[in-house]
Amino acid sequence: MSPIKLAIVGVGKIVRDQHLPAIAGNGNFELIATASRHGTVDGVPAYSSIEAMLEAVPAIDAVSLCMPPQYRYDAARKALDAGKHVFLEKPPGATLSEVQDLIRLADSKGLSLFASWHSRYAPAVEATRAFLAGAAIRSVEIIWKEDVRHWHPNQEWIWQAGGLGVFDPGINALSIMTHILPNPVFLTGAELTFPENRDAPIAASLAFRDQAGLAVNAEFDWRQTGKQTWDIRAETDKGLMVLESGGSKLTIDGREQLNAADDEYPSLYRRFAEIISAGRSDTDLAPLTHVADAFMLGKRRVTEAFHD
Ligand code: NAP
């Protein structure tokens, strides 16, 4: 098979950190163009808008949309209308209904749409899912606490409506949760904490349960300095399971089961090639649904103003 001719839209932090090395390491893809108002990639023809790029480079087969979520829908619609397969960075959009619209459009055109959830491809996630499938789970606790000033310096979009605030990292935890738990959960209560000068939350407490009454609690906080925490813990009949470091390391009763190097974005591009070749889409909206529920059901607390 000749490589899929790929374009990237929105050349920023995640493109430089992850997409470019993952694409360079995957022979199924050839990066042939970018569209970004400022960002460029050395040696790759650059355009300042997706419209200009699609018109100038008809050979493009697929596009990766890596801009903030509030701007993803319009770009996705243009790419699908032009007959291109589409990779959506997480979260796949700013609303559920706009992503559902994209799913319908991709289906109607026979194109592949990929709502990517990179944390699901963290190295210890599949082993955790297998462990939980064979255990009786008594309770689950998710702790996702990081320092926003370190990870998102000067990113204004993240604090604006649709930017998701602390759910930008928190949705990574929810993408793992929805993959590893044997049964679906639903939100029963939430409290969201908003800085008085921002439209997106800096912290969130979430309570979920499943049909059998299993309690799952999650704490997201962007005010963590020092050690960062991205852990999921489950009390089970087979011991205390801890999935640590964003899904890299699994321990049971303190004994290490797996601790491997990050392979998330290479895995995402292998998956994208696979669904294009199979002529299908991969668009699970469960993580975004839980975030939408949190905004719908959550109590709102206001806290001190946040300044970078
Ligand atoms: P970013 O660097 O702030 O934004 C990416 C690029 O999008 C920017 O460089 C900018 O390029 C373009 N952009 C910004 N505002 C725009 C607007 N109003 N309209 C159109 N384009 C705009 O953000 P990022 O950290 O790469 O994150 C982008 C997406 O990847 C987010 O959905 C995020 O959740 C996801 N993600 C990020 C990380 C991470 O560690 N940063 C990890 C995983 C996933 P131009 O100015 O050149 O147009």
Coordinates of C-alpha atoms and ligand atoms in Angstrom, one line a residue:
M1 CA 0.0 0.0 0.0
S2 CA 1.4 3.5 -0.8
P3 CA 1.6 5.8 2.2
I4 CA -1.5 7.8 3.2
K5 CA -0.8 11.4 2.2
L6 CA -1.4 13.3 5.4
A7 CA -1.8 17.0 6.3
I8 CA -1.8 18.6 9.8
V9 CA -3.9 21.5 10.8
G10 CA -3.0 23.6 13.8
V11 CA 0.7 23.3 14.3
G12 CA 1.4 23.9 18.0
K13 CA 2.6 22.1 21.1
I14 CA 1.1 18.7 20.7
V15 CA 2.1 18.5 17.0
R16 CA 5.7 19.2 17.8
D17 CA 5.8 17.0 20.9
Q18 CA 4.0 14.0 19.6
H19 CA 2.4 14.0 16.1
L20 CA 5.6 14.8 14.1
P21 CA 7.7 12.0 15.7
A22 CA 4.8 9.5 15.5
I23 CA 4.2 10.3 11.8
A24 CA 7.9 10.1 11.0
G25 CA 8.1 6.7 12.6
N26 CA 5.1 5.3 10.6
G27 CA 5.7 4.2 7.0
N28 CA 2.0 4.2 6.4
F29 CA 1.9 8.0 6.5
E30 CA 3.7 10.7 4.5
L31 CA 3.2 14.3 5.8
I32 CA 2.7 16.5 2.7
A33 CA 1.2 19.8 3.9
T34 CA 0.3 21.8 7.0
A35 CA -2.2 24.5 7.6
S36 CA -1.7 26.9 10.5
R37 CA -1.8 30.6 11.0
H38 CA 1.7 30.8 12.4
G39 CA 3.1 27.3 12.9
T40 CA 5.1 25.4 10.2
V41 CA 7.1 22.2 9.9
D42 CA 10.6 22.3 8.3
G43 CA 10.6 21.0 4.8
V44 CA 6.8 20.6 4.5
P45 CA 4.7 23.0 2.3
A46 CA 2.8 25.3 4.6
Y47 CA -0.5 27.1 4.1
S48 CA -2.2 29.6 6.4
S49 CA -5.7 28.1 6.3
I50 CA -7.2 24.7 5.7
E51 CA -9.2 26.1 2.7
A52 CA -6.0 27.3 1.0
M53 CA -4.3 24.0 1.7
L54 CA -7.2 21.8 0.4
E55 CA -7.4 23.8 -2.7
A56 CA -3.6 23.8 -3.4
V57 CA -2.9 20.1 -2.5
P58 CA -5.7 17.8 -3.9
A59 CA -3.5 14.8 -3.3
I60 CA -4.1 14.9 0.5
D61 CA -5.9 11.7 1.7
A62 CA -6.3 12.5 5.4
V63 CA -5.9 15.4 7.8
S64 CA -5.0 15.5 11.6
L65 CA -6.8 18.4 13.3
C66 CA -4.7 19.6 16.2
M67 CA -6.1 23.0 17.0
P68 CA -8.1 23.8 20.2
P69 CA -11.4 22.0 20.3
Q70 CA -13.5 25.1 19.8
Y71 CA -12.2 25.4 16.2
R72 CA -12.2 21.7 15.3
Y73 CA -15.7 21.3 13.9
D74 CA -15.4 23.8 11.0
A75 CA -12.1 22.4 9.9
A76 CA -13.4 18.8 10.1
R77 CA -16.4 19.7 8.1
K78 CA -14.3 21.3 5.4
A79 CA -11.9 18.2 5.3
L80 CA -14.8 15.7 5.1
D81 CA -16.6 17.8 2.4
A82 CA -13.3 17.6 0.4
G83 CA -13.3 13.8 0.7
K84 CA -10.5 13.5 3.3
H85 CA -10.3 11.0 6.3
V86 CA -10.1 12.9 9.6
F87 CA -8.1 12.4 12.8
L88 CA -9.5 14.5 15.6
E89 CA -7.2 15.4 18.5
K90 CA -8.9 15.0 21.9
P91 CA -11.5 16.2 22.9
P92 CA -13.1 15.5 19.5
G93 CA -15.1 18.8 19.6
A94 CA -16.6 21.4 21.8
T95 CA -20.0 19.8 21.9
L96 CA -21.4 16.3 21.6
S97 CA -23.9 17.3 18.9
E98 CA -21.3 18.8 16.6
V99 CA -19.2 15.6 16.8
Q100 CA -22.4 13.6 16.1
D101 CA -22.9 15.8 13.0
L102 CA -19.3 14.9 11.9
I103 CA -20.0 11.2 12.4
R104 CA -23.1 11.4 10.2
L105 CA -21.2 13.3 7.5
A106 CA -18.2 10.8 7.5
D107 CA -20.6 7.9 7.4
S108 CA -22.5 9.4 4.5
K109 CA -19.3 9.9 2.5
G110 CA -17.7 6.6 3.4
L111 CA -14.7 8.4 5.1
S112 CA -12.9 7.4 8.3
L113 CA -13.3 9.7 11.3
F114 CA -11.1 9.0 14.3
A115 CA -12.0 10.5 17.7
S116 CA -8.6 9.9 19.2
W117 CA -8.1 9.2 22.9
H118 CA -4.3 9.0 23.4
S119 CA -4.4 8.0 27.1
R120 CA -6.2 4.8 26.2
Y121 CA -3.0 3.7 24.4
A122 CA -0.8 4.2 27.5
P123 CA 1.2 1.0 28.0
A124 CA -0.5 -0.4 31.1
V125 CA -4.1 0.3 30.2
E126 CA -4.8 -3.0 28.4
A127 CA -3.3 -5.0 31.3
T128 CA -5.5 -3.1 33.7
R129 CA -8.6 -3.8 31.7
A130 CA -7.8 -7.5 31.7
F131 CA -7.1 -7.5 35.4
L132 CA -10.4 -5.7 36.2
A133 CA -12.4 -8.0 33.9
G134 CA -11.4 -10.9 36.2
A135 CA -11.9 -9.2 39.5
A136 CA -14.8 -8.1 41.7
I137 CA -14.4 -4.3 42.0
R138 CA -15.4 -2.7 45.3
S139 CA -14.6 0.9 44.6
V140 CA -12.6 3.1 42.2
E141 CA -10.8 6.4 42.9
I142 CA -9.4 8.6 40.2
I143 CA -6.9 11.3 41.1
W144 CA -5.7 13.6 38.3
K145 CA -3.9 16.6 39.7
E146 CA -1.3 18.7 37.8
D147 CA 0.1 22.1 37.6
V148 CA -1.6 24.1 34.9
R149 CA 1.1 26.7 34.8
H150 CA 3.6 24.0 33.9
W151 CA 1.6 22.1 31.3
H152 CA -0.4 24.9 29.7
P153 CA 1.5 28.1 29.9
N154 CA -0.2 31.0 28.1
Q155 CA -2.9 28.8 26.6
E156 CA -5.9 31.2 26.7
W157 CA -8.3 28.8 24.8
I158 CA -8.2 26.3 27.6
W159 CA -9.8 28.8 30.0
Q160 CA -12.5 29.9 27.5
A161 CA -15.9 28.4 27.1
G162 CA -15.4 25.1 25.2
G163 CA -11.8 24.8 26.3
L164 CA -12.8 22.5 29.1
G165 CA -10.5 23.8 31.8
V166 CA -9.3 21.0 34.1
F167 CA -11.3 18.6 32.0
D168 CA -8.7 19.0 29.3
P169 CA -6.4 16.6 31.3
G170 CA -9.4 15.1 33.2
I171 CA -10.9 13.8 30.0
N172 CA -7.8 11.6 29.6
A173 CA -8.6 9.9 32.9
L174 CA -12.2 9.5 31.8
S175 CA -11.1 8.0 28.5
I176 CA -9.1 5.4 30.5
M177 CA -12.0 4.9 33.0
T178 CA -14.5 4.2 30.2
H179 CA -12.1 1.7 28.7
I180 CA -11.0 -0.3 31.7
L181 CA -14.2 -0.7 33.7
P182 CA -16.3 -3.8 32.8
N183 CA -19.6 -1.9 33.0
P184 CA -20.6 1.6 31.9
V185 CA -20.9 4.2 34.7
F186 CA -23.0 7.4 34.9
L187 CA -22.6 10.6 36.8
T188 CA -24.6 11.0 40.1
G189 CA -23.1 14.3 41.4
A190 CA -20.4 16.8 40.7
E191 CA -18.9 20.1 41.9
L192 CA -16.9 22.3 39.5
T193 CA -14.7 25.1 40.8
F194 CA -14.3 28.1 38.5
P195 CA -11.8 31.0 39.0
E196 CA -13.8 34.2 39.2
N197 CA -12.1 35.5 36.1
R198 CA -12.4 32.4 33.9
D199 CA -15.1 30.5 32.0
A200 CA -13.7 27.0 32.6
P201 CA -13.1 25.1 35.8
I202 CA -9.8 24.8 37.6
A203 CA -11.0 21.8 39.7
A204 CA -13.8 19.2 39.7
S205 CA -15.1 16.5 42.0
L206 CA -17.1 13.8 40.3
A207 CA -19.2 10.9 41.6
F208 CA -20.2 8.1 39.3
R209 CA -21.9 4.7 39.8
D210 CA -22.7 1.8 37.7
Q211 CA -25.9 -0.3 37.5
A212 CA -24.7 -2.6 40.3
G213 CA -23.9 0.3 42.6
L214 CA -20.1 0.4 42.2
A215 CA -18.9 3.8 43.3
V216 CA -16.3 5.7 41.2
N217 CA -15.0 9.0 42.5
A218 CA -12.8 11.4 40.6
E219 CA -10.8 14.4 41.7
F220 CA -9.3 16.7 39.1
D221 CA -7.2 19.7 40.1
W222 CA -5.0 22.1 38.2
R223 CA -3.4 23.7 41.3
Q224 CA -1.1 20.8 42.1
T225 CA 2.6 21.9 42.5
G226 CA 5.4 19.5 43.3
K227 CA 4.6 15.8 42.5
Q228 CA 2.0 15.4 39.8
T229 CA -0.6 12.7 40.1
W230 CA -2.4 10.9 37.3
D231 CA -3.6 7.7 39.1
I232 CA -6.6 5.3 39.1
R233 CA -7.0 3.1 42.1
A234 CA -9.4 0.2 42.5
E235 CA -10.1 -1.9 45.6
T236 CA -10.9 -5.4 44.4
D237 CA -11.1 -9.0 45.7
K238 CA -7.7 -9.6 44.1
G239 CA -6.0 -6.7 45.8
L240 CA -5.5 -3.0 45.5
M241 CA -4.9 -2.1 41.8
V242 CA -3.1 1.2 41.1
L243 CA -2.7 2.4 37.5
E244 CA -0.1 5.2 37.9
S245 CA 1.6 7.9 35.9
G246 CA -1.2 8.4 33.4
G247 CA -1.5 4.7 32.5
S248 CA 2.2 3.8 32.3
K249 CA 2.6 1.7 35.4
L250 CA 0.3 -1.0 37.0
T251 CA 0.8 -2.3 40.5
I252 CA -1.4 -4.9 42.4
D253 CA -0.9 -4.7 46.2
G254 CA 2.3 -2.7 45.6
R255 CA 3.8 -5.3 43.3
E256 CA 4.7 -3.9 39.9
Q257 CA 3.0 -5.7 37.0
L258 CA 4.0 -3.5 34.2
N259 CA 6.0 -0.2 33.7
A260 CA 6.7 0.6 30.1
A261 CA 7.7 3.6 28.0
D262 CA 5.1 5.8 26.4
D263 CA 3.9 4.7 22.9
E264 CA 0.6 6.6 22.8
Y265 CA 0.9 8.6 19.6
P266 CA 2.6 5.9 17.5
S267 CA -0.3 3.7 18.6
L268 CA -2.8 6.4 17.6
Y269 CA -1.3 6.6 14.1
R270 CA -1.3 2.8 13.7
R271 CA -5.0 2.8 14.7
F272 CA -5.7 5.6 12.2
A273 CA -4.1 3.7 9.4
E274 CA -6.0 0.6 10.4
I275 CA -9.4 2.2 10.3
I276 CA -8.7 3.9 7.0
S277 CA -7.6 0.6 5.5
A278 CA -10.7 -1.1 6.9
G279 CA -13.0 1.6 5.7
R280 CA -14.5 2.4 9.1
S281 CA -14.6 5.1 11.8
D282 CA -13.7 5.0 15.5
T283 CA -15.7 7.6 17.4
D284 CA -16.4 6.7 21.0
L285 CA -18.0 9.7 22.7
A286 CA -18.2 8.3 26.2
P287 CA -15.4 10.5 27.7
L288 CA -16.9 13.7 26.3
T289 CA -20.4 12.6 27.4
H290 CA -19.2 12.4 31.0
V291 CA -17.7 15.9 30.7
A292 CA -21.0 17.2 29.3
D293 CA -22.9 15.6 32.2
A294 CA -20.5 17.2 34.7
F295 CA -21.3 20.6 33.2
M296 CA -25.0 19.7 33.3
L297 CA -25.3 18.2 36.8
G298 CA -22.4 19.9 38.6
K299 CA -22.7 22.5 41.3
R300 CA -20.7 25.6 40.6
R301 CA -18.2 27.0 43.1
V302 CA -16.3 30.2 42.5
T303 CA -12.8 30.6 43.7
E304 CA -10.0 33.2 43.5
A305 CA -9.0 34.6 40.2
F306 CA -6.3 32.7 38.2
H307 CA -3.4 34.5 36.6
D308 CA -0.6 32.9 34.6
Ligands
NAP1 P1 -1.8 24.9 21.2 O1 -0.4 24.7 21.0 O2 -2.3 26.1 22.1 O3 -2.7 25.0 19.9 C1 -2.3 24.3 18.7 C2 -2.4 25.2 17.5 O4 -3.7 25.5 17.2 C3 -1.8 26.6 17.8 O5 -0.4 26.6 17.7 C4 -2.4 27.4 16.7 O6 -1.7 27.4 15.5 C5 -3.8 26.7 16.5 N1 -4.8 27.6 17.1 C6 -4.8 28.2 18.3 N2 -5.9 29.0 18.4 C7 -6.6 28.8 17.3 C8 -7.8 29.4 16.8 N3 -8.4 30.3 17.5 N4 -8.2 29.1 15.6 C9 -7.5 28.2 14.8 N5 -6.3 27.6 15.2 C10 -5.9 28.0 16.4 O7 -2.5 23.6 21.9 P2 -1.9 22.1 22.0 O8 -1.4 22.0 23.4 O9 -1.1 21.7 20.9 O10 -3.3 21.4 22.0 C11 -4.1 21.2 20.9 C12 -5.1 20.1 21.1 O11 -4.3 18.9 21.4 C13 -6.0 20.3 22.3 O12 -7.3 19.8 22.0 C14 -5.4 19.5 23.4 O13 -6.4 19.0 24.3 C15 -4.8 18.3 22.6 N6 -3.6 17.7 23.3 C16 -2.7 18.5 23.9 C17 -1.6 17.9 24.6 C18 -0.5 18.7 25.2 O14 0.3 18.1 26.0 N7 -0.3 20.0 24.9 C19 -1.6 16.5 24.8 C20 -2.6 15.8 24.2 C21 -3.6 16.4 23.5 P3 -1.6 28.7 14.6 O15 -1.5 29.9 15.5 O16 -0.3 28.5 13.8 O17 -2.9 28.7 13.8

